[in-house]
Amino acid sequence: MRFLHTSDWHLGRRFHSEDLIPAQRDFLDHLVDTARTDNVDAVLVAGDIYDRAIPSLDAVRLFSHALHQLADLNVPIIMISGNHDSAHRLGVASSLLARTGIHLRTDPATCHTPVLLKDGDGPVAIYGIPYLEPSMVRTSLEAEAVSHRAVLTAALDRIRADLADNQLAGTRSVVLAHAFVTPGTGRPEERDKTKESTSERDITVGGVAHVGADIFHGIDYVALGHLHGTQRVSDRIHYSGSPLAYSFSEAHHTKSITLVDLAPGAVPTLTHRPCPVPRRLERVTGFIEDLLTNPAYEPLTDAWLEVTLTDTALPFEAMARLRRRFPHTAELKHRPAHIPAQATNTTYSERIRGRSDLDITSDFIHNMRGTEPTPDEHALLQQAVEASRLNEQQKETV
């Protein structure tokens, strides 16, 4: 059986000041064309359909356009909600859409209810696990703890029970999930084996954002969403990645959608189909006068640019001057090559770049009184950071 695996559309997202709706429409047209041309048996969309819980009208219109095109394929479409989506809003009319073959899985209570398909090799059961916020679903899933691992384990226990109780022998199983999954058991050192981007929203709970791939044992294919780079977690667990680059940390990505051929008893065979590129991303570093006058930079005039200036002082009207030569300059940074003695300190933004909210608040305590937070204080800071994140998410989903 052949699936098309995609995720992280983030409809409505902008790239800095650039409107991406036209590029997202081109991608969705490409997705439908690929599904039709490659004769897929189902389309799997692993979360983050929208970029915001309350999407823009343009994003909603684009999603409606996509639904009509997908319905016309006459193959099942299975979608789950991600951490950027409002599960309640996305799930409106899900039972009605199911009649057209579009199956929206946004309610954790239905994660063990499969979409059942069949081909010449036998039955396939496809399960959708929406993004699970641990503190909000622990009770309903009867999980052992408030953690990503505990709630995903509880959801998968229900799925395995359904496979054991209700399915025919030899049924192939597919699970869609939206989570940060690392190889092995999820030990801290294994996190580095999975590549993140700066455009992904933090989902840390209890100091841990990731889970180990071992919790998916026994599943024939796991279609993941959340991380924006196409990557392999194991032979049977893969991220399709986002179809567009949403930050300059993704400049090196080759964006694609994934065709998955799943035969009984075999490791899934994957084929990547490149996505349309609206404009390439480039990073350039140098002195402003060289960037503005050197002919070697001429090929960058049609790219989205992240410019890092190394002039000792930030030049006057630097962005305006750069955009006269490079109209699509999107981000400007200043890192002097030679820092005067009186300005040896790094900027605040440089000091916090890539650090978690918990690390930043812990540093604040250290800077204010000269000592690190005690274990009890660290636990309180962690609770406060997670409560703030959860509060923001709950406000978005109301």
Short mmCIF file of C-alpha atoms in Angstrom, two decimals:
data_model
loop_
_atom_site.label_atom_id
_atom_site.label_comp_id
_atom_site.label_asym_id
_atom_site.label_seq_id
_atom_site.Cartn_x
_atom_site.Cartn_y
_atom_site.Cartn_z
CA MET A 1 0.00 0.00 0.00
CA ARG A 2 1.30 3.45 -0.88
CA PHE A 3 0.90 6.51 1.32
CA LEU A 4 1.82 10.14 0.87
CA HIS A 5 3.20 11.52 4.15
CA THR A 6 3.32 15.27 4.78
CA SER A 7 3.11 17.60 7.79
CA ASP A 8 3.68 21.07 9.19
CA TRP A 9 1.94 23.11 6.52
CA HIS A 10 1.62 26.08 8.93
CA LEU A 11 -0.99 27.74 6.72
CA GLY A 12 -1.00 31.48 7.29
CA ARG A 13 2.59 31.73 8.44
CA ARG A 14 4.76 34.55 7.11
CA PHE A 15 8.46 34.45 6.38
CA HIS A 16 9.54 37.57 8.24
CA SER A 17 7.49 40.21 6.34
CA GLU A 18 6.81 38.03 3.29
CA ASP A 19 3.33 36.61 2.64
CA LEU A 20 3.59 32.84 2.08
CA ILE A 21 -0.03 32.16 1.13
CA PRO A 22 0.78 32.01 -2.63
CA ALA A 23 3.70 29.64 -1.97
CA GLN A 24 1.55 27.47 0.28
CA ARG A 25 -1.13 27.30 -2.42
CA ASP A 26 1.53 26.17 -4.93
CA PHE A 27 2.65 23.48 -2.50
CA LEU A 28 -0.89 22.18 -1.97
CA ASP A 29 -1.45 22.01 -5.74
CA HIS A 30 1.84 20.08 -5.99
CA LEU A 31 0.74 17.75 -3.18
CA VAL A 32 -2.52 16.90 -4.94
CA ASP A 33 -0.77 16.44 -8.29
CA THR A 34 1.79 14.10 -6.69
CA ALA A 35 -0.92 12.06 -4.96
CA ARG A 36 -2.76 11.68 -8.25
CA THR A 37 0.30 10.97 -10.42
CA ASP A 38 1.86 8.47 -8.02
CA ASN A 39 -1.43 6.65 -7.41
CA VAL A 40 -1.35 6.84 -3.63
CA ASP A 41 -3.83 4.87 -1.55
CA ALA A 42 -4.05 7.47 1.23
CA VAL A 43 -2.66 10.87 2.26
CA LEU A 44 -1.29 11.28 5.80
CA VAL A 45 -0.98 14.81 7.27
CA ALA A 46 0.85 14.72 10.62
CA GLY A 47 -0.27 17.97 12.24
CA ASP A 48 0.29 21.73 12.31
CA ILE A 49 -2.14 22.34 9.50
CA TYR A 50 -2.39 25.97 10.59
CA ASP A 51 0.29 28.16 12.07
CA ARG A 52 -1.98 29.65 14.72
CA ALA A 53 -4.84 28.40 16.86
CA ILE A 54 -6.95 31.25 15.46
CA PRO A 55 -5.87 31.31 11.81
CA SER A 56 -6.22 34.21 9.42
CA LEU A 57 -9.10 34.31 6.96
CA ASP A 58 -6.64 33.74 4.09
CA ALA A 59 -5.34 30.62 5.83
CA VAL A 60 -8.87 29.27 6.36
CA ARG A 61 -9.72 29.91 2.71
CA LEU A 62 -6.57 28.08 1.63
CA PHE A 63 -7.42 25.11 3.86
CA SER A 64 -10.90 25.01 2.34
CA HIS A 65 -9.32 25.03 -1.12
CA ALA A 66 -7.05 22.14 -0.06
CA LEU A 67 -9.94 20.10 1.35
CA HIS A 68 -11.88 20.37 -1.91
CA GLN A 69 -8.85 19.29 -3.93
CA LEU A 70 -8.08 16.41 -1.58
CA ALA A 71 -11.68 15.20 -1.60
CA ASP A 72 -11.52 15.08 -5.40
CA LEU A 73 -8.69 12.53 -5.20
CA ASN A 74 -11.17 9.88 -4.04
CA VAL A 75 -8.61 8.40 -1.64
CA PRO A 76 -8.74 8.58 2.18
CA ILE A 77 -7.09 11.59 3.82
CA ILE A 78 -6.06 11.22 7.47
CA MET A 79 -5.10 14.41 9.35
CA ILE A 80 -4.19 15.11 12.96
CA SER A 81 -3.92 18.38 14.86
CA GLY A 82 -0.49 19.66 15.93
CA ASN A 83 0.68 21.90 18.75
CA HIS A 84 0.07 25.02 16.61
CA ASP A 85 -3.51 24.02 15.82
CA SER A 86 -6.63 24.50 17.88
CA ALA A 87 -7.85 20.91 18.05
CA HIS A 88 -11.43 22.03 18.70
CA ARG A 89 -11.53 24.46 15.77
CA LEU A 90 -9.80 22.10 13.35
CA GLY A 91 -12.09 19.26 14.38
CA VAL A 92 -15.32 21.12 13.63
CA ALA A 93 -17.42 19.10 11.16
CA SER A 94 -14.97 16.17 11.33
CA SER A 95 -17.80 13.60 11.28
CA LEU A 96 -19.29 15.29 8.23
CA LEU A 97 -15.91 15.45 6.45
CA ALA A 98 -15.37 11.76 7.14
CA ARG A 99 -18.21 11.04 4.70
CA THR A 100 -16.05 12.55 1.95
CA GLY A 101 -13.04 10.45 2.95
CA ILE A 102 -11.28 13.18 4.97
CA HIS A 103 -10.66 11.89 8.48
CA LEU A 104 -9.66 14.57 11.03
CA ARG A 105 -8.27 13.13 14.25
CA THR A 106 -8.19 15.97 16.79
CA ASP A 107 -9.70 14.29 19.87
CA PRO A 108 -7.34 12.09 21.95
CA ALA A 109 -10.34 9.93 22.90
CA THR A 110 -10.54 8.69 19.29
CA CYS A 111 -6.85 7.92 18.83
CA HIS A 112 -7.54 4.15 18.95
CA THR A 113 -10.26 4.33 16.29
CA PRO A 114 -8.58 3.44 13.00
CA VAL A 115 -9.28 4.25 9.41
CA LEU A 116 -9.36 0.75 7.91
CA LEU A 117 -8.06 0.20 4.39
CA LYS A 118 -7.40 -2.92 2.36
CA ASP A 119 -5.31 -3.87 -0.64
CA GLY A 120 -4.22 -7.10 -2.28
CA ASP A 121 -1.90 -7.86 0.64
CA GLY A 122 -4.58 -7.51 3.29
CA PRO A 123 -5.86 -4.93 5.78
CA VAL A 124 -4.14 -1.75 7.00
CA ALA A 125 -5.20 0.13 10.15
CA ILE A 126 -4.28 3.83 10.29
CA TYR A 127 -4.43 5.58 13.67
CA GLY A 128 -4.12 9.31 14.30
CA ILE A 129 -2.70 10.63 17.59
CA PRO A 130 -3.20 14.41 17.74
CA TYR A 131 -0.66 16.50 19.62
CA LEU A 132 -1.04 15.58 23.29
CA GLU A 133 -0.46 18.35 25.84
CA PRO A 134 0.39 16.20 28.89
CA SER A 135 -1.35 18.25 31.59
CA MET A 136 -4.53 18.49 29.52
CA VAL A 137 -4.91 14.83 28.53
CA ARG A 138 -3.31 12.85 31.34
CA THR A 139 -6.61 12.19 33.12
CA SER A 140 -8.64 11.27 30.04
CA LEU A 141 -5.93 8.91 28.79
CA GLU A 142 -5.26 7.55 32.30
CA ALA A 143 -1.55 8.15 31.84
CA GLU A 144 0.89 7.39 34.65
CA ALA A 145 2.47 10.86 34.74
CA VAL A 146 2.33 14.37 33.29
CA SER A 147 4.92 13.85 30.57
CA HIS A 148 5.07 13.43 26.82
CA ARG A 149 6.28 9.87 27.18
CA ALA A 150 3.49 8.92 29.59
CA VAL A 151 0.60 10.28 27.51
CA LEU A 152 1.95 8.91 24.21
CA THR A 153 2.49 5.54 25.86
CA ALA A 154 -1.12 5.56 27.10
CA ALA A 155 -2.39 6.41 23.60
CA LEU A 156 -0.29 3.67 22.01
CA ASP A 157 -1.45 1.14 24.60
CA ARG A 158 -5.02 1.81 23.44
CA ILE A 159 -3.96 1.43 19.81
CA ARG A 160 -2.22 -1.89 20.46
CA ALA A 161 -5.25 -3.12 22.36
CA ASP A 162 -7.45 -2.28 19.39
CA LEU A 163 -5.07 -4.08 17.04
CA ALA A 164 -5.08 -7.14 19.28
CA ASP A 165 -8.83 -7.22 19.91
CA ASN A 166 -10.45 -6.15 16.68
CA GLN A 167 -8.13 -6.60 13.72
CA LEU A 168 -7.42 -9.59 11.52
CA ALA A 169 -4.10 -11.36 11.85
CA GLY A 170 -1.45 -9.77 9.67
CA THR A 171 -2.98 -6.30 9.75
CA ARG A 172 -0.37 -3.65 8.97
CA SER A 173 -0.42 -0.70 11.36
CA VAL A 174 0.28 2.97 10.68
CA VAL A 175 0.34 5.70 13.32
CA LEU A 176 0.35 9.47 12.77
CA ALA A 177 1.79 11.47 15.67
CA HIS A 178 2.90 15.03 16.33
CA ALA A 179 5.80 14.97 18.78
CA PHE A 180 9.56 15.36 19.24
CA VAL A 181 10.83 11.79 18.84
CA THR A 182 14.47 10.75 19.17
CA PRO A 183 16.12 7.39 18.41
CA GLY A 184 16.31 4.74 21.09
CA THR A 185 14.76 5.34 24.51
CA GLY A 186 14.92 9.13 24.55
CA ARG A 187 18.00 9.56 26.75
CA PRO A 188 19.24 13.19 26.83
CA GLU A 189 22.29 12.42 24.68
CA GLU A 190 20.03 10.96 21.97
CA ARG A 191 18.28 14.29 21.45
CA ASP A 192 21.25 15.53 19.42
CA LYS A 193 20.62 12.80 16.84
CA THR A 194 17.37 14.49 15.82
CA LYS A 195 17.74 17.85 14.06
CA GLU A 196 15.64 20.80 15.24
CA SER A 197 14.94 24.22 13.69
CA THR A 198 14.39 27.58 15.35
CA SER A 199 10.91 27.81 13.80
CA GLU A 200 9.50 24.96 15.90
CA ARG A 201 7.58 25.90 19.02
CA ASP A 202 8.97 24.56 22.30
CA ILE A 203 6.86 21.77 23.87
CA THR A 204 9.02 21.13 26.94
CA VAL A 205 7.27 19.58 29.94
CA GLY A 206 9.13 18.69 33.13
CA GLY A 207 12.37 19.78 31.49
CA VAL A 208 11.88 17.25 28.67
CA ALA A 209 10.45 17.91 25.20
CA HIS A 210 11.29 14.61 23.53
CA VAL A 211 10.37 10.94 23.74
CA GLY A 212 12.21 7.85 22.60
CA ALA A 213 11.31 5.94 19.45
CA ASP A 214 11.00 2.76 21.50
CA ILE A 215 7.45 3.66 22.55
CA PHE A 216 6.30 2.96 18.97
CA HIS A 217 7.49 -0.67 19.06
CA GLY A 218 5.44 -3.01 16.92
CA ILE A 219 4.02 -0.29 14.62
CA ASP A 220 4.78 -0.86 10.94
CA TYR A 221 5.10 2.82 10.01
CA VAL A 222 5.03 5.99 12.11
CA ALA A 223 4.33 9.22 10.19
CA LEU A 224 5.67 12.06 12.34
CA GLY A 225 5.14 15.79 12.34
CA HIS A 226 6.59 18.66 14.42
CA LEU A 227 10.23 18.86 13.33
CA HIS A 228 10.69 20.75 10.08
CA GLY A 229 13.57 18.77 8.60
CA THR A 230 12.94 15.58 6.63
CA GLN A 231 14.66 12.90 8.70
CA ARG A 232 14.78 9.27 9.70
CA VAL A 233 14.33 8.31 13.35
CA SER A 234 14.40 4.58 12.61
CA ASP A 235 13.63 2.28 9.68
CA ARG A 236 9.92 2.59 10.44
CA ILE A 237 9.72 6.08 11.97
CA HIS A 238 10.14 9.19 9.83
CA TYR A 239 9.54 12.94 9.75
CA SER A 240 8.31 14.28 6.42
CA GLY A 241 9.36 17.81 7.41
CA SER A 242 7.64 21.05 6.50
CA PRO A 243 6.99 21.80 2.82
CA LEU A 244 8.46 25.31 3.05
CA ALA A 245 11.35 26.83 4.98
CA TYR A 246 10.04 28.93 7.87
CA SER A 247 13.35 30.20 9.26
CA PHE A 248 16.94 30.64 8.08
CA SER A 249 17.88 27.67 10.27
CA GLU A 250 16.18 25.63 7.52
CA ALA A 251 18.27 27.11 4.71
CA HIS A 252 20.09 23.79 4.24
CA HIS A 253 16.89 21.70 4.09
CA THR A 254 15.67 20.04 0.91
CA LYS A 255 11.92 20.28 1.39
CA SER A 256 9.91 17.29 0.21
CA ILE A 257 6.89 15.09 0.68
CA THR A 258 7.37 11.40 1.34
CA LEU A 259 5.92 8.46 -0.57
CA VAL A 260 5.76 5.37 1.63
CA ASP A 261 5.34 1.87 0.19
CA LEU A 262 4.28 -0.54 2.94
CA ALA A 263 4.36 -4.26 2.16
CA PRO A 264 3.59 -6.99 4.73
CA GLY A 265 6.57 -7.88 6.92
CA ALA A 266 8.94 -5.52 5.08
CA VAL A 267 10.67 -2.30 6.06
CA PRO A 268 8.79 0.60 4.44
CA THR A 269 10.31 1.93 1.22
CA LEU A 270 10.50 5.73 1.11
CA THR A 271 10.72 8.05 -1.89
CA HIS A 272 11.05 11.82 -1.47
CA ARG A 273 9.38 14.18 -3.93
CA PRO A 274 10.86 17.73 -3.78
CA CYS A 275 8.47 20.58 -3.04
CA PRO A 276 8.30 23.81 -5.05
CA VAL A 277 10.75 26.44 -3.78
CA PRO A 278 9.25 29.95 -3.81
CA ARG A 279 12.62 31.61 -3.25
CA ARG A 280 15.90 30.14 -2.07
CA LEU A 281 17.35 31.10 1.32
CA GLU A 282 20.90 32.39 1.64
CA ARG A 283 23.07 33.65 4.49
CA VAL A 284 25.84 36.15 3.85
CA THR A 285 28.38 37.82 6.14
CA GLY A 286 30.62 40.82 5.47
CA PHE A 287 31.20 44.56 5.49
CA ILE A 288 28.32 46.56 4.07
CA GLU A 289 30.35 48.34 1.38
CA ASP A 290 31.69 45.05 0.06
CA LEU A 291 28.19 43.55 0.00
CA LEU A 292 26.82 46.55 -1.86
CA THR A 293 29.58 46.80 -4.49
CA ASN A 294 31.19 43.40 -5.00
CA PRO A 295 29.90 41.75 -8.24
CA ALA A 296 30.36 38.31 -6.62
CA TYR A 297 27.16 38.89 -4.63
CA GLU A 298 25.01 39.60 -7.69
CA PRO A 299 23.47 36.06 -7.73
CA LEU A 300 21.94 36.78 -4.32
CA THR A 301 19.65 39.54 -5.56
CA ASP A 302 16.68 37.16 -6.02
CA ALA A 303 17.15 35.23 -2.74
CA TRP A 304 15.71 35.72 0.72
CA LEU A 305 18.74 36.90 2.64
CA GLU A 306 19.95 36.80 6.21
CA VAL A 307 22.71 39.40 6.32
CA THR A 308 25.28 39.58 9.10
CA LEU A 309 27.26 42.81 9.00
CA THR A 310 30.78 42.80 10.45
CA ASP A 311 31.36 46.56 10.40
CA THR A 312 32.67 47.90 13.71
CA ALA A 313 29.58 50.09 14.08
CA LEU A 314 26.15 49.35 12.63
CA PRO A 315 25.98 51.40 9.41
CA PHE A 316 23.34 54.12 9.03
CA GLU A 317 20.13 52.88 7.37
CA ALA A 318 21.77 49.51 6.79
CA MET A 319 18.58 47.60 5.97
CA ALA A 320 17.32 50.21 3.50
CA ARG A 321 20.66 50.30 1.72
CA LEU A 322 20.89 46.51 1.54
CA ARG A 323 17.38 46.20 0.16
CA ARG A 324 18.20 48.54 -2.70
CA ARG A 325 20.62 45.90 -3.99
CA PHE A 326 19.02 42.82 -2.40
CA PRO A 327 15.24 43.48 -2.41
CA HIS A 328 14.45 40.34 -0.43
CA THR A 329 16.71 40.94 2.54
CA ALA A 330 14.63 39.51 5.38
CA GLU A 331 16.88 39.62 8.44
CA LEU A 332 19.79 41.82 9.49
CA LYS A 333 22.32 40.97 12.19
CA HIS A 334 25.34 42.88 13.44
CA ARG A 335 28.42 41.06 14.69
CA PRO A 336 31.49 43.30 14.51
CA ALA A 337 34.65 41.61 13.28
CA HIS A 338 36.74 43.87 15.53
CA ILE A 339 35.04 44.75 18.80
CA PRO A 340 36.33 47.90 20.55
CA ALA A 341 37.67 47.36 24.05
CA GLN A 342 34.79 49.31 25.55
CA ALA A 343 32.22 47.07 23.85
CA THR A 344 33.46 43.55 24.54
CA ASN A 345 30.16 42.31 25.96
CA THR A 346 27.83 40.34 23.70
CA THR A 347 24.32 41.61 23.13
CA TYR A 348 21.38 40.25 25.11
CA SER A 349 19.90 38.60 22.01
CA GLU A 350 23.21 36.83 21.38
CA ARG A 351 23.41 35.61 24.96
CA ILE A 352 19.94 34.03 24.88
CA ARG A 353 20.01 32.72 21.31
CA GLY A 354 19.08 29.02 21.26
CA ARG A 355 18.46 28.86 25.01
CA SER A 356 15.27 27.68 26.69
CA ASP A 357 13.04 29.91 28.82
CA LEU A 358 14.05 27.88 31.87
CA ASP A 359 17.76 28.48 31.21
CA ILE A 360 17.15 32.21 30.77
CA THR A 361 15.20 32.55 34.02
CA SER A 362 17.82 30.52 35.90
CA ASP A 363 20.54 32.82 34.56
CA PHE A 364 18.53 35.83 35.75
CA ILE A 365 18.56 34.47 39.32
CA HIS A 366 22.29 33.86 39.10
CA ASN A 367 23.01 37.35 37.76
CA MET A 368 20.87 39.05 40.39
CA ARG A 369 22.31 37.39 43.49
CA GLY A 370 25.48 35.64 42.34
CA THR A 371 24.40 32.04 43.04
CA GLU A 372 22.59 29.39 41.03
CA PRO A 373 18.97 28.52 41.90
CA THR A 374 18.65 25.77 44.48
CA PRO A 375 16.99 22.50 43.38
CA ASP A 376 13.71 23.65 44.97
CA GLU A 377 13.93 27.04 43.26
CA HIS A 378 14.77 25.38 39.94
CA ALA A 379 11.66 23.21 40.27
CA LEU A 380 9.52 26.29 40.97
CA LEU A 381 10.99 28.12 37.97
CA GLN A 382 10.25 25.10 35.79
CA GLN A 383 6.66 25.00 37.01
CA ALA A 384 6.25 28.73 36.32
CA VAL A 385 7.68 28.48 32.79
CA GLU A 386 5.46 25.52 31.93
CA ALA A 387 2.39 27.17 33.48
CA SER A 388 3.02 30.27 31.36
CA ARG A 389 3.35 28.21 28.18
CA LEU A 390 0.24 26.20 28.98
CA ASN A 391 -1.71 29.36 29.82
CA GLU A 392 -0.85 30.84 26.43
CA GLN A 393 -1.92 27.65 24.69
CA GLN A 394 -5.20 27.51 26.58
CA LYS A 395 -5.98 31.15 25.68
CA GLU A 396 -5.41 30.32 22.01
CA THR A 397 -7.70 27.29 22.08
CA VAL A 398 -10.67 29.01 23.77
#
